[in-house]
Coordinates of C-alpha atoms and ligand atoms in Angstrom, one line a residue:
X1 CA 30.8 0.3 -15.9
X2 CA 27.7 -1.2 -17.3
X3 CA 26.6 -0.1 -20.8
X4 CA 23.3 1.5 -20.8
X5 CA 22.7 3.2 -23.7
X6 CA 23.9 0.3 -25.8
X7 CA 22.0 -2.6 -23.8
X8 CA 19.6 -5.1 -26.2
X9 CA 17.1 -3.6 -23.0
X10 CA 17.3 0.1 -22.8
X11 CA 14.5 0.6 -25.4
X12 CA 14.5 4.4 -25.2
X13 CA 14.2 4.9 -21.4
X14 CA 13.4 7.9 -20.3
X15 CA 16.2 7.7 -17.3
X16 CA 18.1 5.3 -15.6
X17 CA 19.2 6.6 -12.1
X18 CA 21.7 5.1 -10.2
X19 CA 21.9 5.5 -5.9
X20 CA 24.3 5.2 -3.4
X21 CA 24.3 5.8 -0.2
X22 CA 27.4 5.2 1.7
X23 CA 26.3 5.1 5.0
X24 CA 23.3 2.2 4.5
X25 CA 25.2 0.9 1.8
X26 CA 22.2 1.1 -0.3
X27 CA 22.8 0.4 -4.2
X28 CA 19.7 1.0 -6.2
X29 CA 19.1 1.1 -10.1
X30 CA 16.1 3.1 -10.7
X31 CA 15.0 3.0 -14.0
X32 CA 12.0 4.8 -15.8
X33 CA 11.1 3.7 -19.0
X34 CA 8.0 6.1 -20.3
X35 CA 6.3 8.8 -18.8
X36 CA 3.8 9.0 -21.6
X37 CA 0.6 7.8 -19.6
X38 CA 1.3 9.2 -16.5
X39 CA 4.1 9.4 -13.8
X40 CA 6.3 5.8 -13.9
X41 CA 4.8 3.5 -11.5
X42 CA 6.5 -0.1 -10.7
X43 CA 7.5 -2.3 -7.8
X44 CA 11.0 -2.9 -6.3
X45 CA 13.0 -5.8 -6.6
X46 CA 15.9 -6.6 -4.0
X47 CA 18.0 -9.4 -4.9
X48 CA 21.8 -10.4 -4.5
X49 CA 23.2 -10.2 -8.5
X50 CA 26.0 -11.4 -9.6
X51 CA 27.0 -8.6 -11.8
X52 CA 25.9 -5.2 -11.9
X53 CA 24.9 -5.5 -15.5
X54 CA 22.8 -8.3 -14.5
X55 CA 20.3 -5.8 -12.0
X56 CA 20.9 -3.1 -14.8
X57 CA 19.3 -5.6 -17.8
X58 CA 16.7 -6.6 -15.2
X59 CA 15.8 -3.7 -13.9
X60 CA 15.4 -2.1 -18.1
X61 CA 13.1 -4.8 -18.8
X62 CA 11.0 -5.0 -15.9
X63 CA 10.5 -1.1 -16.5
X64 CA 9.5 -1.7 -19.9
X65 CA 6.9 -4.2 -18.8
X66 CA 5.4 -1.7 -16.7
X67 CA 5.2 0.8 -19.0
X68 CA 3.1 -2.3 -21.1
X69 CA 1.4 -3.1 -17.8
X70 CA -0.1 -0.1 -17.1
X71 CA -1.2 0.5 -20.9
X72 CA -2.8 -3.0 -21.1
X73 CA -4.5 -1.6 -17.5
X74 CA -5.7 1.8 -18.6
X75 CA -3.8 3.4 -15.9
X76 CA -2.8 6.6 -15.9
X77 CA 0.8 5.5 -15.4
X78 CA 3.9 5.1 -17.3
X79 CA 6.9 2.6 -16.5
X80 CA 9.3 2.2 -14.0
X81 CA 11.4 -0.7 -11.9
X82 CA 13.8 -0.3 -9.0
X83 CA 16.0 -3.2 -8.2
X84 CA 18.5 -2.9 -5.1
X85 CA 21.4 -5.2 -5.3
X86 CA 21.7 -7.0 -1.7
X87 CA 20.3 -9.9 0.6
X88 CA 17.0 -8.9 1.7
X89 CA 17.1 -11.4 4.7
X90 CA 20.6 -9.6 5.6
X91 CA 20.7 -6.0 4.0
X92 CA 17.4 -4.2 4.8
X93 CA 17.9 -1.9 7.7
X94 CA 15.3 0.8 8.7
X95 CA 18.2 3.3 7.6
X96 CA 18.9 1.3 4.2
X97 CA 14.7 1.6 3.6
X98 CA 14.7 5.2 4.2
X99 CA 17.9 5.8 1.7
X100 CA 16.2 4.1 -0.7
X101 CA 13.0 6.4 -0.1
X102 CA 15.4 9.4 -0.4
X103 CA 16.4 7.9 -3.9
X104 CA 13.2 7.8 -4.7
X105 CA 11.9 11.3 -3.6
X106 CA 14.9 13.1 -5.6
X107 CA 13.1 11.9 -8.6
X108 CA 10.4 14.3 -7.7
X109 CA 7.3 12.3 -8.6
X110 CA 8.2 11.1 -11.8
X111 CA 8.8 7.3 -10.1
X112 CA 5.9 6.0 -7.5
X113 CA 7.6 2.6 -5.7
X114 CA 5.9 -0.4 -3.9
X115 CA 6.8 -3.8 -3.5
X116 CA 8.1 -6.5 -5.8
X117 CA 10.2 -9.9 -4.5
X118 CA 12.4 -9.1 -1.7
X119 CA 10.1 -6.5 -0.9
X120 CA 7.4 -6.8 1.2
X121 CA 4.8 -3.8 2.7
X122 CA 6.4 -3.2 6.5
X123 CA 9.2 -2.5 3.9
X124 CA 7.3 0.3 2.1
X125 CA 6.9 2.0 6.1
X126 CA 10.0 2.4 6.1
X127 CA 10.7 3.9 2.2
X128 CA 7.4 6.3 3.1
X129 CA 9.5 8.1 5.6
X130 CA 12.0 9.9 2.9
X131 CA 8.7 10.0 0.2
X132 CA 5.9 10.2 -0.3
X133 CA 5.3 8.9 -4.0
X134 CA 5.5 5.2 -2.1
X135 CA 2.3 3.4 -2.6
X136 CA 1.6 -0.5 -1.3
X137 CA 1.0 1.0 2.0
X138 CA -0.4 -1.4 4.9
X139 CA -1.4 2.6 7.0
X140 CA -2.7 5.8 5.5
X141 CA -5.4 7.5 3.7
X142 CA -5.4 5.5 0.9
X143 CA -3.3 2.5 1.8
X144 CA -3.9 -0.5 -0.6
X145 CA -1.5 -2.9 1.5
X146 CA -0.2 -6.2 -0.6
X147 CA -1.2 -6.0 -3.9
X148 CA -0.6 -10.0 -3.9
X149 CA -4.2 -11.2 -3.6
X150 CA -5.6 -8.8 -6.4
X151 CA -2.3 -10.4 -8.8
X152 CA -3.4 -14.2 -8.1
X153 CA -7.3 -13.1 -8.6
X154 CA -6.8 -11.8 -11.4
X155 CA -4.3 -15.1 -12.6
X156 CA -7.0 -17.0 -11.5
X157 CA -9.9 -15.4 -13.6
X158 CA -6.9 -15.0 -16.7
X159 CA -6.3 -18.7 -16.8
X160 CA -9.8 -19.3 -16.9
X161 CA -10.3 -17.9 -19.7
X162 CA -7.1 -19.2 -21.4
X163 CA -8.6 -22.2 -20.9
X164 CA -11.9 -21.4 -22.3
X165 CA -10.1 -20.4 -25.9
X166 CA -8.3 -23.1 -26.2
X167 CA -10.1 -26.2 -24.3
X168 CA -13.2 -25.0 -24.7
X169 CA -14.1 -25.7 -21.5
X170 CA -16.4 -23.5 -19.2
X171 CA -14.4 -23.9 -15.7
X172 CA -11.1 -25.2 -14.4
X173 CA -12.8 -28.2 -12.4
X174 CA -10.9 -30.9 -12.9
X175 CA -7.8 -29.7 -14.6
X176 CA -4.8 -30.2 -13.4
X177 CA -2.1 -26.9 -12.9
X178 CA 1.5 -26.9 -12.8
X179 CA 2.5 -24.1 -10.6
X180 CA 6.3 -23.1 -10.5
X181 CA 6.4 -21.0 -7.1
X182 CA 3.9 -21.1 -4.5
X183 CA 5.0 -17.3 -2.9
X184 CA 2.6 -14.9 -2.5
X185 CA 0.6 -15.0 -5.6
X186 CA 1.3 -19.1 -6.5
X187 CA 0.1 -19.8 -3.3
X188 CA -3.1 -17.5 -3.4
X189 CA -3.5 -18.9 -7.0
X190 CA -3.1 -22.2 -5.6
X191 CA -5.9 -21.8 -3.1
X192 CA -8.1 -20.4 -5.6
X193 CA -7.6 -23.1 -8.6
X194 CA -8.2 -25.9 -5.5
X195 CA -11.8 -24.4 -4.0
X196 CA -12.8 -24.6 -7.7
X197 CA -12.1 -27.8 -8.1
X198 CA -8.4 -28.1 -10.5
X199 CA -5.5 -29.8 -8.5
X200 CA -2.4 -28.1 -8.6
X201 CA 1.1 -29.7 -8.8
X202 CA 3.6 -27.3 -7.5
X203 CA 7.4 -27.0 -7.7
X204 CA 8.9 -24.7 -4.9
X205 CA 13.0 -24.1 -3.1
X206 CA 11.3 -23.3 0.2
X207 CA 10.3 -26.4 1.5
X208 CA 8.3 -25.3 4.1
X209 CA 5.9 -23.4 1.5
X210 CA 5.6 -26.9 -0.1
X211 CA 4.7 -28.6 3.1
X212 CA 1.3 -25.9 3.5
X213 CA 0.6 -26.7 0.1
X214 CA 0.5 -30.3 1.1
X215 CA -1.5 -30.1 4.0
X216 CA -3.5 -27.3 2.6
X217 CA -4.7 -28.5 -1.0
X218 CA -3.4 -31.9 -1.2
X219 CA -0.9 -30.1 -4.0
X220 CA 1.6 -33.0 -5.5
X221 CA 5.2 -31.7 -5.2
X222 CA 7.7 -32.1 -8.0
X223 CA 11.5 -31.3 -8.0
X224 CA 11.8 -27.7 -9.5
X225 CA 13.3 -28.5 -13.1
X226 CA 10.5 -31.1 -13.3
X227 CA 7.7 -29.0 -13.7
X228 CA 8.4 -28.5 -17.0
X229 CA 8.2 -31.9 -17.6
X230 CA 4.8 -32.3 -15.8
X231 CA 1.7 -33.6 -18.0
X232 CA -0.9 -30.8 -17.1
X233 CA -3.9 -29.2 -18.2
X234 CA -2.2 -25.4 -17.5
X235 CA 1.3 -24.3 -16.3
X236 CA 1.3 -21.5 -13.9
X237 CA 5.0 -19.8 -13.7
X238 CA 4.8 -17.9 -10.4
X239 CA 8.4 -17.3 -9.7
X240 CA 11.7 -15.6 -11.7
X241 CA 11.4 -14.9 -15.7
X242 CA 12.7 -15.6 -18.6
X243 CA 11.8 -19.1 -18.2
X244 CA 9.8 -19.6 -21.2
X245 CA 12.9 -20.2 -23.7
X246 CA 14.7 -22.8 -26.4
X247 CA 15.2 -25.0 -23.7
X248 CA 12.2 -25.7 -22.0
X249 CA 9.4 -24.5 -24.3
X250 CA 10.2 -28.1 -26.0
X251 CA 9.8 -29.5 -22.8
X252 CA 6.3 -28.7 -21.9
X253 CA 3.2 -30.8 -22.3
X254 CA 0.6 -28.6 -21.5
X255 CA -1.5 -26.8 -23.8
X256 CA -1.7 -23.6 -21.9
X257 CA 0.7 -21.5 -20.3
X258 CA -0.8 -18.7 -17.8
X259 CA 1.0 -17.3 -14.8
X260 CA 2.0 -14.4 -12.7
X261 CA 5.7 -13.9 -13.5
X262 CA 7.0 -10.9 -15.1
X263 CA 9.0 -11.5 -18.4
X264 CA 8.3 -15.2 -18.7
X265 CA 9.6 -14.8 -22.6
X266 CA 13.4 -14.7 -22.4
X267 CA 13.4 -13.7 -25.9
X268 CA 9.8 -11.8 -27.8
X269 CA 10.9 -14.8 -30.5
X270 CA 9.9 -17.7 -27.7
X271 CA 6.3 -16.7 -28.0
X272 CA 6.1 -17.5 -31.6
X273 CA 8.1 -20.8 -30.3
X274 CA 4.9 -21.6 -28.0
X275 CA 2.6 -20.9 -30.6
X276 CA 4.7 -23.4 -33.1
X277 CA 4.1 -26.1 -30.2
X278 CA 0.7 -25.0 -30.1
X279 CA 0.7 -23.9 -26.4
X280 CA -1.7 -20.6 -26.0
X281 CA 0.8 -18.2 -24.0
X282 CA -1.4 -15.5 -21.5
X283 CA 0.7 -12.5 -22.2
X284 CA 2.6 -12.1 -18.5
X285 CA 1.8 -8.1 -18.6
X286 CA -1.7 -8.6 -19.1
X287 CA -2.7 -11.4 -17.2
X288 CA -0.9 -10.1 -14.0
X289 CA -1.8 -6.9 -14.0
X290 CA -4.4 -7.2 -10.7
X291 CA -1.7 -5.8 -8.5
X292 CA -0.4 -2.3 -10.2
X293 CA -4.7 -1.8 -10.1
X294 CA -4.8 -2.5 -6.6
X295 CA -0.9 -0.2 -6.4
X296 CA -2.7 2.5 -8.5
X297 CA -6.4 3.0 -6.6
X298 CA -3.7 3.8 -3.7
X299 CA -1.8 6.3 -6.1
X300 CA -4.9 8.0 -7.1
X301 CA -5.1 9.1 -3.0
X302 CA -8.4 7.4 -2.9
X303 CA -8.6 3.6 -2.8
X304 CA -11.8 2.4 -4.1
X305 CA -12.5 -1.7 -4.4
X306 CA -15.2 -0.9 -6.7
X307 CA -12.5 1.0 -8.9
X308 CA -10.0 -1.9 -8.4
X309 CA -12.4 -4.4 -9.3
X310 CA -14.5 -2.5 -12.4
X311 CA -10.4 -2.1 -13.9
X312 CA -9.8 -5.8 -13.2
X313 CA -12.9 -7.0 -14.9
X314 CA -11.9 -4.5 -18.4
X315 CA -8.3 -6.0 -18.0
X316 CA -10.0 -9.6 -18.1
X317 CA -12.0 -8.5 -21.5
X318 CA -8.8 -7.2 -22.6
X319 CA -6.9 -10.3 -22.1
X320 CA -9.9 -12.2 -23.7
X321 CA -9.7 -9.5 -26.8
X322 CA -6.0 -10.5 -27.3
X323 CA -7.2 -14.5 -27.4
X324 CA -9.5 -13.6 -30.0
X325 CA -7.2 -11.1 -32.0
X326 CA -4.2 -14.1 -31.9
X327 CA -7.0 -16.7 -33.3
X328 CA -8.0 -14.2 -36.1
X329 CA -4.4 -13.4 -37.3
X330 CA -3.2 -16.4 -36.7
X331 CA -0.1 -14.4 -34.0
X332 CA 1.2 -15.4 -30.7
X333 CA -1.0 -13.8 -28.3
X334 CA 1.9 -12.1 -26.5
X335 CA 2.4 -10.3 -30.7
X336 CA -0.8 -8.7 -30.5
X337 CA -0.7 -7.6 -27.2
X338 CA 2.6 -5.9 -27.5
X339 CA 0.9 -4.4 -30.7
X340 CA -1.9 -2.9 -28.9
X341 CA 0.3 -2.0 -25.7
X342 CA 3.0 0.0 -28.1
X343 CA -0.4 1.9 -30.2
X344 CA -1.3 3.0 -26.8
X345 CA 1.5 4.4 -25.5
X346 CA 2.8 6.1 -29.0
X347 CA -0.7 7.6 -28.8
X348 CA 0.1 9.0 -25.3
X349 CA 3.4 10.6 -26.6
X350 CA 2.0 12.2 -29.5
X351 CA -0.5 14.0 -27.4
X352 CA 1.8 14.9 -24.6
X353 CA 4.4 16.3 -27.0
X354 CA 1.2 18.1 -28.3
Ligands
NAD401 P1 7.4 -14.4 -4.0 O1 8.9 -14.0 -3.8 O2 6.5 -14.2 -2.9 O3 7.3 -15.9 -4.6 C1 8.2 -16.5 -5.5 C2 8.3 -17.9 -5.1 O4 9.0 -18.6 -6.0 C3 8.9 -18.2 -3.7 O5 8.1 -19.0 -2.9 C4 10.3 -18.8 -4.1 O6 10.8 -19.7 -3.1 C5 9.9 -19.5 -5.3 N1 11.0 -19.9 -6.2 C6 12.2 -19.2 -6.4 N2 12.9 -19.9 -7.3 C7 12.2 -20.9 -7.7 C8 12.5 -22.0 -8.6 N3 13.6 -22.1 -9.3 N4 11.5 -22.9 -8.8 C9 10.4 -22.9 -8.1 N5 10.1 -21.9 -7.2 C10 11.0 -21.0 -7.0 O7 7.0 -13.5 -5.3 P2 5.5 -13.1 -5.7 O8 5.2 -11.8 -5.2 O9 4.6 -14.3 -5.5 O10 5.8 -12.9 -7.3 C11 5.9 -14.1 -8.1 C12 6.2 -13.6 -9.6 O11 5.0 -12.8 -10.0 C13 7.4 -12.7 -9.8 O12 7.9 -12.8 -11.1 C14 6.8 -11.3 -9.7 O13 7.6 -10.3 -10.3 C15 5.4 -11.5 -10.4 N6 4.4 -10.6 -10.0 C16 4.0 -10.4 -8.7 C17 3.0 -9.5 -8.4 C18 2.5 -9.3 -7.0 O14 1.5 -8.7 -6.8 N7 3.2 -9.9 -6.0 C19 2.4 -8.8 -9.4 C20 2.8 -9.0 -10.7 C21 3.8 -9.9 -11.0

């Protein structure tokens, strides 16, 4: 039995649900970090895990990082994560989708799902049949489909101004990027860093992603432990976390470091490590936070672009306001910005407990 009170993750979740079901064979860790802002709101994750306490630590962190997301956002949503524990090319039948929508719906509201790797929206049909606090909808009133496109613009626009702070330049043209994963949001990144002008290097384990990148961008491909290695302007992680650590922050040799993945910092002590190297670290919560916009104009039960997009462009000041914050106190970006997210959501509690 996996420890959860006593995991270095819990951080004073709220509730950690487990579900089974077993006639799917569904087995789902839902867990919700902080209400405070509003009812938890976070994608699901379906992976094969080793160990049970392995979806358990992920699924406490990547909770927590919502809960930091959405303050950094100015949504009216707390934190939550779902991770199911199976092969999502093997595992996900119609029936498995709908148990995990019945998971979801006995938490009465307090948990809104969508999509995350393994996930996809014809995914979220399914789920919407047992729920309906499912958002990421392709159909519907409000539907908001893949929230993909809005995560990679708002990379995009992120890096950007990384790279303002800290090479004082005014675009990306003629930077070079090393992107590690070119899935849905490295590859829309990708697209976007080319038609302005940067060339990307990309590292990828699907090798027929790679070959579109090729024929698309004219992307050079390097071997996936390489692109730490790889003499860039920016690197983009786009794939799994905890990748920024001991072992390959010494590695880099790239003065930025902006991407989409959640918890790039295996450890809160890595991003003083960058900072030490004098790399300037976007803060993974803040500078991906396009897609729970996108997830939450569809919550709301009215999707509005002009919404998503005013919310995008504050998140983008915000993201700016930590660069200039880090500069003045001389702190790791990702410091400040867990500073600000943890005022916010203290501030929340105090007024909800009244
Ligand atoms: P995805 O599954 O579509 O893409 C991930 C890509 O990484 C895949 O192409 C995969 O083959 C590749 N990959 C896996 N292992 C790799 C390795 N060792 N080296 C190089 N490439 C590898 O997922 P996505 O939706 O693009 O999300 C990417 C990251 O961004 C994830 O960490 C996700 O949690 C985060 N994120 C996504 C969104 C979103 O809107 N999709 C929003 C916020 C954060």
């Amino acid at each position: 039995m996996s420890a959860v009170f006593d995991s270095p993750s819990f951080d004073g979740h709220e509730t950690v649900s487990y579900a089974h079901c077993p006639e799917t064979g569904l087995k789902s860790i839902i867990a919700i970090h902080s209400t405070a802002l509003g009812p938890a709101a976070g994608g699901c994750r379906m992976r094969l895990y080793d160990r049970e306490d392995e979806a358990l630590t992920d699924v406490l962190r990547l909770s927590r990082g919502m809960t930091y997301k959405n303050a950094m956002a100015e949504l009216p949503l707390g934190g939550g994560k779902a991770v199911v524990i199976g092969d999502p090319a093997k595992d996900k039948t119609d029936r498995f989708l709908e148990s995990l929508g019945s998971a979801v719906d006995r938490l009465g509201g307090q948990y809104w799902i969508a999509e995350d790797m393994g996930i996809g929206p014809e995914d979220m049909a399914h789920v919407a049949r047992r729920t309906r606090f499912v958002a990421g909808l392709t159909k519907g009133r409000a539907a908001s489909g893949d929230p993909s496109p809005v995560t990679a613009e708002g990379v995009f626009r992120g890096l950007k101004i990384a790279v303002k702070h800290k090479l004082q330049r005014p675009s990306v043209k003629g930077l070079t990027v090393a992107i590690q994963g070119i899935g849905h949001v490295g590859y829309g990144l990708a697209r976007l860093l080319h038609e302005a002008g940067a060339s990307p290097v990309v590292s990828d384990v699907n090798e027929a992603t790679l070959k579109s990148a090729v024929a698309e961008f004219g992307a050079d491909v390097v071997d996936p432990d390489a692109i730490y290695d790889v003499d860039a302007d920016v690197f983009a992680p786009c794939a799994a976390g905890a990748i920024l650590n001991a072992g390959t922050i010494p590695r880099l040799k790239v003065p930025v470091v902006a991407g989409a993945a959640n918890n790039q910092l295996d450890v809160p002590q890595s991003g003083e490590l960058l900072k030490q190297r004098d790399i300037l670290y976007a803060p993974d919560y803040v500078i991906n936070g396009g897609g729970i916009i996108n997830v939450a104009a569809e919550i709301s039960g009215n999707y509005e672009p002009a919404w998503v997009r005013e919310k995008l462009d504050r998140l983008m000041q915000t993201l700016d306001a930590v660069f200039t914050e880090a500069a003045r106190q001389n702190l790791p970006p990702s410091e400040v910005a867990d500073r600000i997210a943890r005022q916010r959501i203290e501030e929340a509690r105090l007024r909800k407990a009244g």
